[in-house]
Structure formats: C-alpha cells, structure tokens
Amino acid sequence: MHLPSHLLSTVALFMAAQSLGKTWVPGHCRSPVEAVCNFVCDCGDCSDEAQCGFHGASTFPSSPFSCSFEQDSCGWQDISTSGYSWLRDRAGAVLGGPGPRSDHTQGTDLGWYMAVGTHHGKEAATATLRSPVMREAAPTCELRLWYHTASRDAAELRLELIHGVETLTLWQSSGPWGPGWQRLAVNTGRVQGDFKVTFSATRNATHRGAVALDDVEFRDCGLPVPQASCPLGQHHCQNKACVEPHQLCDGEDNCGDRSDEDPLICSHHMATDFETGLGPWNQLENWTRNCSAGSVVSPAWPHRDHSQNSAYGFFLVSEAKPGTAAVLFSPEFQASVPYNCSLTFYYYLHGSEASRLQLFLQAQGLNATQAPVLLRSHRGELGTAWVRDRVDIQSAHPFRILLAGETGPGGIVGLDDLIISNYCRLAPGDMPKALPRPAQVKPDPHSLQPDPSPTPVSTLQSSCSVPRRPSGCPRTPASQGISPVESCVCPRSSSVISSSSAPRARMSGSVVRPGRAWVPCVQGARAGQGSGLCCLPEQATVVAGTTDFESASAGGWEDISIGKLQWQRVEVQNRKPARDANWDVPGHFLSLQKAWGQLRSEARTLTPALGPSGPRCELHMAYCFHSHPQGFLALVVVQNGFRELVWQAPSSSSRGWTVEKVLLGARHRPFQLEFVSLVDLDGPGQQRAGVDNVTLRDCDPTVTTKSDQEVSCNFERDSCSWHTSHLTDAHWHRVRSHGSEYDHTTGQGFFMFLDPTDPPARGQGALLLTRPQVPLAPKECLSFWYHLYGPQIGTLRLAMRKDGEEDTLLWSRLGTHGNRWHQAWVTLHHQLEARTKYQLLFEGLRDGYHGTMALDDIAVRPGPCWAPKSCSFEDSDCGFSPGGLGLWKRQSNASGHAPWGPWIDHTTETAQGYYMMVDTSPNVLPKGHVASLTSEEHQPLTQPACLTFWYHFSLHNPGTLRVHVEEDTRRQELSISAHGGFAWRLSSVNVQAEQAWRVVFEAVAAGVEHSYMALDDLLLRDGPCAQPGSCDFESGLCGWSHLAWPSLGGYSWDWSSGATPSRYPRPTVDHTLGTEAGHFSFFETSVLGPGGQAAWLRSEPLPATTASCLRFWYYMGFPEHFYKGELRVLLSSARGQLAVWSQGGRLRHQWIRAQIQVSSSEEFQIVFEATLGGQPALGPIALDDVEYLAGQHCQQPAPSQGEMAAAVSVPVAVGGALLFFVFLVLLGLGGWRWLQKRFPFHRSTDTASSGFDNILFNADQVTLPESITSSSPTRQGLAPHANSHSIQPSDA
C-alpha cells in the first residue's frame, strides 16, 4: 500500500520521536537544551522533564520528580560491560526467584522495577544503571529511592554522581541489609551544569547479585525561577530569582548564580570553609582538618565537603575516642545587645546513634569566665548529608562559642562552613584569658539543656482552636505509663538565646533566663540517645510520652528534626483542647514551626525508650492538621531500627482539634514513638500541624484481665487474648461485617480481617497471636473458621510458639478456598510437667496480593480433635499413624537426595512439598506383606460423603493399594493395582458412617525392587463422588485443580455462589440449580496484567481415548467492543499443550452451552484457561456443570426451553438488530467498492484464504471441520501435537 508523501514524513517524525523515548505531539513545547531535565517545568505540561531519569507528570509546587518504572525506564540505561546487567522487570515473575515478590510502588506482583538478576560467573562483576543527563541541582536537592537486596546477594551497592571529570560518591554500602525494600535518601548538594547519577551493584564469587531498584525521586532539586519582582522581604538575585533573607551569605548558592554569596554583600561576615586552615577558630584537641580524596578511613567518613561539594574540599572531623570530646572555640566577641550575633554552621553526623555535636556559649563575667551553657545539641544517625543550623545570640557580656564533638562507635562528627554574622564584633584582644580544658566543657552524661522558662520572644497565635472538645484525654496515672523520662541537670546562666526570625529551639522553650537551676528527673535508660528534656524543679516524676505540653519537660518528647521544619512547644493565647470537656483554656501544645535546616526533610519528634507494653496499650491525643495533598502527619513506632507506621491523619482533616486514639499493642522490647510531619507553612490556606494532650493508656504489660486468658473468641465484644504483632507493616484488624466482608458467627458481627494490600504494605505478612497461655490438659482441640478468598491470595498458617524454641507449624492453607467460611481444627500437644507457657499465632503471608483472609469463632476444648477433613501433609502427618514397623513416612524431595518417592508433591507441585510414602522394595517390605496407614477418628457423617486422595506409584509395579473404612468393623472400599508413572492420579471413595470411623490405607507389596507408593491431598467433602473430569461445583471443585502457576502470574480460579457477598463481579445464579444458592467456578480477569498472564483450571489425568465428549456451560460479561476477555480449552499431555476451543467476551449475562469432542492416544488433562485478548476489563468468566463423557461421541444438542424462551421473548430486538446489521454490511460493501475505485490496493499472491471459507454456519451453532482443528493456533511457547488428538468442537 502506497502512502502520500506528507503522511510518510509524519510517520518518520513519529518513529523518530519513539526512538528518542518520547511520544511526538504536534506543537510540542520546545525548551532550550539547558532548560531540559533541570527539575523545572518550563512547558505547561512539564514535557521538558520527561525521560530525565524521572517524569515531570505533576506541576504542583514542591511535588517530587519521580520514576516508578511502571510505564518505562524513564531514560535510565544499563551501561554494564558483562552479562551481569540491569533490566526493567516485573515482580513475582518466577516463584522463589532471587528478586522481590512485589514491587515497592504498588506493593503487588503487578508492579515494575529495575533489577539485576543472578549471575553465575566466578569473577567479580559490576552492573551499572545510569541516568540521562540532568542539569543544575539546587543545594537542597535530595535523591530518594528504594532498593531491595540481601546480604548474600551483593558485595557492594554504590550511588554516584558524575560531574565533569569528578565522580562523587553519594552513598556506598557493603551491608548488611535488612529484608524487604529499603529506603535511601541522599543530598546531592549544589551541582552546576550537567551531571549524571549511577546506581551500581557489585557481586563476587560468593554473592548471587540479585538487586532491585524502584521509586526514584528527586525532591527540591530545581533552582528558583526568574521573577519580575520578589515578594516583600525577599532578595532579588542578579539572575532575577528570589531567595529568603536568611539565605544570604549562608555558604550555599541559593540563587543559582552565586549572587547571594557576593563578596560585596558578605564582606562583613566571618566565614571559615577550612580550605586553607582554621581561620579565627582554635581547637584544643581531637579535631582534624581533612578531605575525602584518598582519606576515607571508615565507612562513615564524608565523601565530600560542603563548601565545594567535592571530594577535594576540606572540612573538620573529630578524632576523639568515644566518651571524650573534640573542642573547637571561637575568638572572644563583644556583647551582642541590641543586635543579634548569629553563627551559621554545617555539621555531619553519620555512622553511630551515639555520636553528638554540641554548641556551648561561654560568657565572660566581671571577674571570671563562666561555665559553658549548652545552646544546641544534635545527635544520632543523620546520614551522609551536611546539615545547616543557625544560632542567634544576645549576650550582655563578652562571650565565646564552643563546638564539642563526641563520636560514637564507628561514627564520624564533622564541621564545615562556620559563618559568623556581621553583628558579631570581635572583643579587643581576642585571646582567651583562661582556656577551659575539655573536661570543663564535656557535657554531663545526660546532657545540658536550656532553661525551661516559657518566655518566647513573640507570641504565637494558633488557628488550631475549637469551642468545645470531647472528653477522653484525662491525665494518665503514673502506674499506667511505660517508662520515666531520663535525668537531666542544667546550670545557672546569664546569657539569652533569641528565637527571633526562625528559631531552632527545643520544645522546652526558646530562651535561657538567669537564676534558675534544674533538678534531675527520675532516671531512665536511653542507650545511645543522648539527652532528654528537663523537668520543672517541683516535678519529681514524669510519665514518658504522656503530656499536655504545659510542663517544659513535654513528657520527654524531643525534637530531632534536621530540615526546614521542627516541632516546637508553643504558647497560644486563644483556646486549646482542655482536659475538662466543659471548657477550654489558653496554654501550650506541640506545633510545627520553621527551622534553620536547608533540607526539605520531615519534622520529627521522639520519645525516650518505652516499653515493654501490653496488648491493650493505646495512645490518645488531640491533633489539628491542615495541608495540601503533599503534606502529612503520622505516628511511627521505632523499634530495633524498624519503623512502623501506626497512624496517619486524613488529608481532609478539619481545621480544628480532632480527638484520636491509636492502638500500639503488645511490644516486648523497648521502642520509641515518633510524630512525623511535613507541611508547607508558606503555602496558601494556613497549612499547619499540631499535637496536644498525648496520653498512654493501659500499657502496663504486667496487668492482665480475664479476657487476656481467653483463647476462645467470636470477636463480638473484643479480640479477647488475640492481638496483632508489630514486626511488619501489614496488620490484622477487628472489623464489623460490611459489604462483601461478613463474619461467620451471625453474618452481621465482628471478625478478624486481613487485606494484604490495604493499606499498602511491604512486609512479609501479618501476625495475630495470643497472650502467653498455661496448658490445661495434655491434649487440647483448637477449632476455628477461616475465609481464604481471591484470585491471588497468599498463605494462612497456624503455629505454636514457646520461649527458647522455634515456632512449631501446626496448620496451613495456600491460595483461594472459595467464597465461603471453612472450619478447621488442630490438636495441641502439651507437656504439663514442664509448665511451659505457649502462644498461638496465625500468620497471613503476603505471597499473594488479590483477595482477603479472615478468622472467626476460635474455640479451645480439652481432649483431641476429630481427624481433619483435609490433609496436604505440608505441616504434619495429620494424625495418621503407621502400623507395624512404621514404614509409611512423611517426606519431601527438597534436598534432592530422597532415596525413593516422587520428585514433587501434588499440593504445591514442587520438590519442597510433603507427602506420605512407603518403600515397597523386597528388602524393606517383602512380597505379600502389608504396611498400613491409619487416620485418627473422623466424626460421624450425617449424609453420604466423598473421600478423595491423590496417589503416586513408582514406574516398577509396587503392588496393590487397598482402602478400608473402619467403623465397628473394617470393610474394604477400594483396591488399586496399576503400573506407575510420572503423574499423580486422583481416586475417590464414597463413605457412609453413622458412628466414628477411620480410614486405613494398606500397601501390599509385589516384591519388586526400587518400588514405592505415595499419598497426598486427602479431602472429605459432602455428597457423592463425581465422575472423572466432571463437576457441578455444588460442594467444591471436585477433581479439578486450580493451583496457581507462577509462569502465568500466580492466579487461581475461584468458587462461589451468587448469593454470597463478594468483592468480585460474578453471575447472579448458577446453571445447575438456576438459583442464587447454586455454586460455580469463576475467574475475575481484571486482576490480570499485560504479558500473557492467565489462570488455569485443570482436570485430573484422564486416560487415552479414541472418542470422548466434553460438555460445559460458561458465562461471560465483557463490553465486547472495548475488551477481550477470553476462555480457552487446552489439551495438555506429555507432548505439550494444544488449544482446541476458545471464546471471546460477550455482553450476554447468561449461561451458554458448549461441547467438544476429543480423542487422544495418550494420557492427558483438560485445561480451562481464562486470559485476556486485550486490555484489562472488569468482568467474570464462569464455568458450571462440566461433564466428561468417556468413550461417547458428542451429539448435536437440541435448544433447551430456556434458550427457546429467550429467543421468543425478544423477537423484535433480534429482528431490529439483524436489520441494522444488514444495513451496516451494505454500507461497508459500498464504501469498500468506492475505496477500490479511488485507491486501488495490490493483493499479495500468497495471502491465506479467508477464515470464513471453512466455517459452516448452521442456525446458532458453529462446526469447525477437521482441517481447521488440526491447525488450531497454540499457546506461545507450547508445542502442538495435532497428530495425537482428534477434536471436533461445537458450540450451542
């Protein structure tokens, strides 16, 4: 087909745009090259910031430029030089593979990330991922990303910035790394001109090298844009950008052209960058001037200085040993009244939580030098960034500034760019009269703090007010607290620290006043955390964390912010929430305020170490929060380096005070509470955040109630002794029945519920466990009801925990079990003489992401349980006892060294799965001898039931497997004698028993070497047994398997009725009964992602047949003009798979009948495959009344009464539709003839004949001749073998 020249040019432009990674759009905004990828949206649609290592999708101010890798790689390229390389990959592509099972963006296996797979080479290799060229990063630029690896997977991870000829290391780590996705945040510093970022992973012969990268974000990286005029008070740069006044002469290029650091403006400032020496500063000992290039002496060493943002720039580092201080002191300055003398400085704390930097003021009295007074204290692990701080000082006497650094084990304390403002005047003769020794300035072990007198320079008016506040925050008695605040000692002083402009003061107040001495609080431990907040003189004890913020101690809450925001205890003159519900009072509360830091980090305030706590521990509080969507207010629990989000304020919070309570639960180790917030205080709409009346309740772990010993629970009143664990961010919740979620007790009550993706979670799973229990009998029966439902739900398991022992797995279920509640029971075995307490725990694993888990009606009674109705042998032998010599054994082939038995089990179809096996070789079980396997007692049956099981015989004939039902007497129900093979086979027994009964399996040996028998997946269900390959789905899936296949996405067909509430669309009635109570099998295709994902429903292995008929009823509901859900029938044998029938989606919400005639020369399985032929659609595919008629030919079916009625009921509609169809055909033929005359087309001589040539239409039925079925398209990657199958499908 020939195209006009103007269309050819358009196509060429489109293809060129595609090759550049961008979609060409007519009229596309064209920015200058220097304005592309500079973190500023110069185009209205931000298209100039696409494919820059990020996408500028949002033009909202302060929104990060991010890349989630969901659509593409955002321009990141692999530049590796070996087979060890990066690629864009999807989570969960391979079950048990080295990569993460879920991405970080979505938290499911549908998400994408960049990954480097395992590399089996013996030599070291490095995989490097490089960004596109970026331009002009601001000093505040922060790069955040999430990475996934493990200590055994990589030797080193490295993040670098390439700028000109210098490669700057932003971060480097050799582990160890924690499990799951890990967050990394680094500050790039000011970068002029072009630069690139690389992320590399290095492996060696001992590391597999599996690493993943996701959710890359660049925050606050853009320089300010030029403006014609600046807001009042701001400075207008030479390049027309606008900056804040406090950004002048602060040692950073905030304008972008360094005009804010112009020597003409900053000539009166005393700046020391340590490039040539210490300047006017002096050091007593332990400070060393150094640089990064060639001087890295520890992993925590700075990789660059602050002044030049280069490895060749100089800075100061403390070489003091832990417990000693490195002291740096300034010249002596004159009294700073009435002007403020300020010091701006940049500090570095990395490698140890115990490291600390403190700033002291030492005033010169009339007769002697006074003791140093602490003005600032920074401690902990702050990462690899240089952090800015500023201190404004008013002093009536001459003074010096002292900086003392203490290094913790493995830590580094650094200083750079000390800038003294022009209002600081050197005293005449600036040499000190008497230099204090380090011991004199060394802080108290519990630190020094400013005077707590609440005398702020300016009064803050809060908009977080409300006329009335409900009760619920009374003062908590000391006995209900967790831990007291630690001791602190404060000196007398006559100097004043001003908090004007933007204070960086602590919550205890903003000034130091003379004449007040502090007394110590009750001592408490906080290892490596430094100082707490001090008490008022009259206060003897404080309950840590509990406070109304009226006391300067603030309940031990301490601000640890390092950015532009801080938490500060402020006074409000209007109203705040009061303890008494009838009135409100002026007072103090914790408020988010501006700070001196240059980074856009969240404001954080932390308690001392708390705990342990009991399962009912709650935090009550009042909060106010108003912010645009980018802001947040959250409560985090910090424990053992793990941060757990336990509460977050709704984005639509009201502007007044809101009362909230948060369950903290049982925690057996010390933990800390942390309020984290990020709000744009300069943004429109009076954005703010505040917290008040924080109370910890019922937290004493030694106090127990009667319900704490209640394992039996229906969850209607409360959760009894069951509580959630906090080792992961996924949690069980006690919820009320609503919508598609309903309880088992009444259908309208409460139950325990787990959705693995709500809220978005990243952990391995969620734990629900009891308080420690005392066993009451040697054997106890635990029964419970569980609901495991969804197309890709994970694993639910039950275990027993004892102190000092590994958890004992008692029970587990994997994947969906249909949309209904199931009962299960487990016998608990105890050793009473040991008097060992135990805990029971349910764990919901996040190895699936679509569906829900639920628990209800848990009960414990003395004595053993009945035999379970189902047994997979994955967790135990289910109470089966081997008779005689105990030859039946539970085993798996995980090690690959099992002497006999199947290579894989039937439950999981992996070598890790378990089954029962007996060796029938003559040397173990002589010919004619019997090895028996007997179950525990089953409860009497009220109706006939079907016992199904899967068996596996060795290739060499092992003998005969006999099945007995033992009631009063033993009766044989089944005998199987057949040669084995490589497949598991299904068998079934109809059982009727009015009394307690057992099932007995007997292996009768044939005396053949290297032979065995194996059993797996026993299931007892109501109703008679179905014929092989057939099922009406009223009591389950019969012999059909819905095991999820990892290569297809890990999805499963489900089972439900129309009457049962469900979150997934499905038919309203089944076909068997034609009512809502009837059941069917179905699959919801909307969960499928692109790329060949599907769900299989497989029959049991069926014997070879010359002619058999498969009949079934199917249901589809798709908008056929937009989506293509598809149901296919495959025949699977040892030779491959062959697609023999398919049907696309229809918008006909009714059951449709189909039949297929097949023949096969070898054993085969029938597979129903639900998949997509187009984009994802919300619509079900359902099956019912599957019937396999072995040895019978298919007969053309007569229309049923329902079909006749349906045809008669809509004659007018059908006739109208046919007329409209004829009209469209005629119109199309006319248009085609007109096009042929105007634009003649050239037909290829080898074009295949039309597909309609070999299809015979006969009423509503379609028959495919043999020539068509023998050349049916096959599934990609599966070899067809048409010669071994003869198929004649028909569809009615």
mmCIF file of C-alpha atoms in Angstrom, residues 1113 1153 1195-1207 1258-1261 1292:
data_model
loop_
_atom_site.group_PDB
_atom_site.id
_atom_site.type_symbol
_atom_site.label_atom_id
_atom_site.label_comp_id
_atom_site.label_asym_id
_atom_site.label_seq_id
_atom_site.Cartn_x
_atom_site.Cartn_y
_atom_site.Cartn_z
ATOM 1 C CA TRP A 1113 -21.711 -24.272 30.485
ATOM 2 C CA ARG A 1153 -23.573 -24.326 26.470
ATOM 3 C CA GLN A 1195 -24.410 -35.264 19.821
ATOM 4 C CA GLN A 1196 -25.771 -32.039 18.368
ATOM 5 C CA PRO A 1197 -27.857 -30.633 21.253
ATOM 6 C CA ALA A 1198 -31.447 -29.531 20.861
ATOM 7 C CA PRO A 1199 -32.251 -25.990 22.063
ATOM 8 C CA SER A 1200 -33.350 -26.028 25.697
ATOM 9 C CA GLN A 1201 -36.560 -24.498 26.962
ATOM 10 C CA GLY A 1202 -34.628 -21.637 28.469
ATOM 11 C CA GLU A 1203 -32.955 -20.906 25.143
ATOM 12 C CA MET A 1204 -36.284 -21.171 23.307
ATOM 13 C CA ALA A 1205 -37.920 -18.857 25.795
ATOM 14 C CA ALA A 1206 -35.076 -16.394 25.491
ATOM 15 C CA ALA A 1207 -35.374 -16.485 21.710
ATOM 16 C CA ASN A 1258 -25.995 -23.558 10.886
ATOM 17 C CA ALA A 1259 -28.536 -21.631 12.928
ATOM 18 C CA ASP A 1260 -26.852 -20.677 16.248
ATOM 19 C CA GLN A 1261 -24.249 -23.438 16.054
ATOM 20 C CA ALA A 1292 -24.510 -24.061 21.176
#
